[in-house]
GROMACS .gro file of C-alpha atoms in nm:
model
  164
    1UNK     CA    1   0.000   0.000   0.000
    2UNK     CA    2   0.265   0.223  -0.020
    3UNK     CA    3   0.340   0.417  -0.293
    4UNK     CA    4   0.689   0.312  -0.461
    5UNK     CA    5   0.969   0.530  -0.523
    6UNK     CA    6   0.891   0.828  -0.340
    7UNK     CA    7   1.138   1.024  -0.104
    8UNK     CA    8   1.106   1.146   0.231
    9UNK     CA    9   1.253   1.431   0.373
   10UNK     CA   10   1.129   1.359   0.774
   11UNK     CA   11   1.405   1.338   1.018
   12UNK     CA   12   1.392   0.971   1.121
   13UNK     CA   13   1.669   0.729   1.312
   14UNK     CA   14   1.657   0.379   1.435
   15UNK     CA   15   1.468   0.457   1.771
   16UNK     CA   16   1.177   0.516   1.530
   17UNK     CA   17   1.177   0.159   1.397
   18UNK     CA   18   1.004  -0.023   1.728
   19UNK     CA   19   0.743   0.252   1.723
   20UNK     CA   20   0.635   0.179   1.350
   21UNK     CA   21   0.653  -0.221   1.371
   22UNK     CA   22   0.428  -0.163   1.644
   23UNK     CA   23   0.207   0.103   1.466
   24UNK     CA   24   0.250  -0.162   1.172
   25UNK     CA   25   0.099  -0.454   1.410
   26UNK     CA   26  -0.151  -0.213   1.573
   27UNK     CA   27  -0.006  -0.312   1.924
   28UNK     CA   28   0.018  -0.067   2.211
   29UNK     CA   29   0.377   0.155   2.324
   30UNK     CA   30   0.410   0.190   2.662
   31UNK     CA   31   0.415   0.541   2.715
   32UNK     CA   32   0.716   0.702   2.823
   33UNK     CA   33   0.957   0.424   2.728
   34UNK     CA   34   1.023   0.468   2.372
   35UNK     CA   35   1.163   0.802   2.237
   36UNK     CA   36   1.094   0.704   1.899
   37UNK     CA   37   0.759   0.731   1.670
   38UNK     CA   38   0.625   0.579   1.428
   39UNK     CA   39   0.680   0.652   1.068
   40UNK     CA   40   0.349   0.574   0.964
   41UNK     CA   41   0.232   0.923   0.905
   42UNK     CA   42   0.523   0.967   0.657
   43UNK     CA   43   0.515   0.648   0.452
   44UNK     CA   44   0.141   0.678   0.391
   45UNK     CA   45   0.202   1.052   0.286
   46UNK     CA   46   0.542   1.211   0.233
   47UNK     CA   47   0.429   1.544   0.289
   48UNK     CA   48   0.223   1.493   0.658
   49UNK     CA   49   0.354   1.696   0.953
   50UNK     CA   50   0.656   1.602   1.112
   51UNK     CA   51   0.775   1.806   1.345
   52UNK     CA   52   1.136   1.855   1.401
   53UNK     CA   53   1.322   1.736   1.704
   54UNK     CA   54   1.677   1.664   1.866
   55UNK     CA   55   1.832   1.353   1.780
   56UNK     CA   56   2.130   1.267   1.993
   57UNK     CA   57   2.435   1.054   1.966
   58UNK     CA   58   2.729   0.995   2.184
   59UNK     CA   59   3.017   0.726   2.163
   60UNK     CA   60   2.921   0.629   2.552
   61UNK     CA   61   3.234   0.515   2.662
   62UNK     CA   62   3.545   0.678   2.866
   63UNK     CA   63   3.828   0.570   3.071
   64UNK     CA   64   3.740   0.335   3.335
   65UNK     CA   65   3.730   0.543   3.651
   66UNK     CA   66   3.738   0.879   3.506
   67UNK     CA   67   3.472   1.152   3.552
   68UNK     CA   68   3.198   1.111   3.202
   69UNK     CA   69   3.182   1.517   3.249
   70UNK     CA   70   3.525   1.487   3.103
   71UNK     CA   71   3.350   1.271   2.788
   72UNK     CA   72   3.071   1.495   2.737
   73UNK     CA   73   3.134   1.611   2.412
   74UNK     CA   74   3.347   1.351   2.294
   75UNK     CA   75   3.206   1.179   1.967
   76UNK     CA   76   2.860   1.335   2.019
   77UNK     CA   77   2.659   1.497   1.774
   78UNK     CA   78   2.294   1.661   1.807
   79UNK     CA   79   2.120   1.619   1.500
   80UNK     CA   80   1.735   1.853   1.380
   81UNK     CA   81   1.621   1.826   1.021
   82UNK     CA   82   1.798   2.110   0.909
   83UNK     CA   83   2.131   2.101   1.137
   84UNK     CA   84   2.409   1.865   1.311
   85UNK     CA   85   2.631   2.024   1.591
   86UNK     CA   86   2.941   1.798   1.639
   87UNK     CA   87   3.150   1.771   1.995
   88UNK     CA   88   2.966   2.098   2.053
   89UNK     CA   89   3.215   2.269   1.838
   90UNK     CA   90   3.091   2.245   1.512
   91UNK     CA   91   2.748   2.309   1.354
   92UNK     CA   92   2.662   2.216   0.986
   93UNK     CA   93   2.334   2.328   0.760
   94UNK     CA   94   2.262   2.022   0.629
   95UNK     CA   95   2.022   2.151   0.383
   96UNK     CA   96   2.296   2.422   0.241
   97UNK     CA   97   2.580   2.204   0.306
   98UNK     CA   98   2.482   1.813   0.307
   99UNK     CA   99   2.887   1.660   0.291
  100UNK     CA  100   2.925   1.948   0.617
  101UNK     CA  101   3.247   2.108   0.462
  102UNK     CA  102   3.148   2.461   0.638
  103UNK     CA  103   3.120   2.481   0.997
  104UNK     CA  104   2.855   2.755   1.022
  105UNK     CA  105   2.859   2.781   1.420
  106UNK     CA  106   2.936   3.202   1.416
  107UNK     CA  107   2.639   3.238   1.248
  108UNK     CA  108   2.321   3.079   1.418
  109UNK     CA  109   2.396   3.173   1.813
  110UNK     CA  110   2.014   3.028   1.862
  111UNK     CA  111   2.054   2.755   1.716
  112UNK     CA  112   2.331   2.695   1.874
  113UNK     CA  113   2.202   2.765   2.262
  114UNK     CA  114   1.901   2.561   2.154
  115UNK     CA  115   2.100   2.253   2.080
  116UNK     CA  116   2.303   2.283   2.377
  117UNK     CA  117   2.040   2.294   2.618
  118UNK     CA  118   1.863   2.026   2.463
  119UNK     CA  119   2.202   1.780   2.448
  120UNK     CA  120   2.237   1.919   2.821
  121UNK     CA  121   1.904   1.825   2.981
  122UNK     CA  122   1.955   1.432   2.747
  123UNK     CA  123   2.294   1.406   2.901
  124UNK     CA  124   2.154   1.443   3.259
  125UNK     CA  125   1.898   1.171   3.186
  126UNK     CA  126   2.078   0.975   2.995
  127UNK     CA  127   2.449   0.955   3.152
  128UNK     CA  128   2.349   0.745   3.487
  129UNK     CA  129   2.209   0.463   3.256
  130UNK     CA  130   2.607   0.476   3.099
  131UNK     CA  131   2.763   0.527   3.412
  132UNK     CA  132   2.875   0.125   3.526
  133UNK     CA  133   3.183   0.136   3.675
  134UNK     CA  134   3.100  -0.065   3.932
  135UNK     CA  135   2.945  -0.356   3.792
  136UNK     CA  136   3.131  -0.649   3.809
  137UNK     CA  137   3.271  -0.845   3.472
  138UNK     CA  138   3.059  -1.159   3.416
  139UNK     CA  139   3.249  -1.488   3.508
  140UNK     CA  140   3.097  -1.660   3.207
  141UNK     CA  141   2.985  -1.536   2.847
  142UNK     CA  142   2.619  -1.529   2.933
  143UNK     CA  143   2.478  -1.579   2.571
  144UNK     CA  144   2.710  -1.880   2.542
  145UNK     CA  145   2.572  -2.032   2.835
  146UNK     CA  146   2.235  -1.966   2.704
  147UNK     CA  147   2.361  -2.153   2.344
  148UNK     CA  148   2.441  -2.429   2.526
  149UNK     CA  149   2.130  -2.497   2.761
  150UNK     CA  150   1.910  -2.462   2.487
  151UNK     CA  151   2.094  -2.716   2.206
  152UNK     CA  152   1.978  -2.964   2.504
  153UNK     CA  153   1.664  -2.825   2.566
  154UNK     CA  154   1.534  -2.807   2.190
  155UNK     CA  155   1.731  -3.108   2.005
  156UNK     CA  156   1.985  -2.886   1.831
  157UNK     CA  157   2.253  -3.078   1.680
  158UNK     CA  158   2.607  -3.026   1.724
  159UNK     CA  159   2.728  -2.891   1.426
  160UNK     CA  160   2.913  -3.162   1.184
  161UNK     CA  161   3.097  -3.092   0.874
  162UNK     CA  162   2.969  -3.197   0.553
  163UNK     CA  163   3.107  -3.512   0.418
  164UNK     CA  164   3.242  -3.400   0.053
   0.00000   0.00000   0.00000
């Protein structure tokens, strides 16, 4: 049902994917836990609203036992439809500049303060969830251990070359 071959201009990332399969299956998002949405709206119609927003990235890592203050704007970008400030040192008009050769922060203070408070206020939230230092290694390679419960549990074969 949707129309082939047409392009979409709508800000979108991959936090936007869980929203739409669930759109897609008509199944309920708890509220509050996904920051995606769905993409819906713009696949059935290119040109419905879709307002902008902040999308953030950061590497999320640092040297075990230093301060993350020190990693703040470390590999971290904040992206909006029309702009992408990077390690809160350089900002880029997408639209004029889409391969971000000119680093256009001088000239849109606003813009500027806008994105900073924004990646400010997501760094608070977001840095305690990043913040492990404390947690103990895990003995064992938990997904292995998994592997190997379940090739009893469900009659998986062990693997056996094939005879050539």
């Amino acid at each position: 049902t949707l129309k082939a071959g047409q392009e979409i201009d709508g800000l979108a990332a991959a936090i936007d994917l869980f929203p739409t399969f669930a759109a897609l299956a008509d199944a309920k998002v708890p509220e509050g836990q996904v920051k995606g949405r769905s993409l819906l709206p713009l696949l059935e119609n290119a040109d419905a609203k879709w307002p902008d927003r902040f999308l953030f990235t950061h590497v999320g890592r640092w040297a075990k036992g230093s301060d993350p203050e020190e990693s703040k704007f470390k590999n971290c970008a904040v992206r909006t439809q029309q702009y992408r400030l990077v390690n809160n040192k350089e900002l880029y008009d997408i639209d004029a500049d889409p391969f971000e050769k000119a680093n256009v922060i001088g000239d849109h203070p606003e813009q500027v303060a806008a994105m900073r408070k924004a990646y400010d206020a997501w760094w608070a939230e977001t840095v305690p969830l990043m913040v492990n230092e404390d947690a103990p290694n895990s003995p064992t390679r938990p997904f292995w251990v998994l592997f190997e419960q379940q090739k009893g549990l469900t009659g998986i074969p062990d693997w056996m070359p094939p005879e050539l």
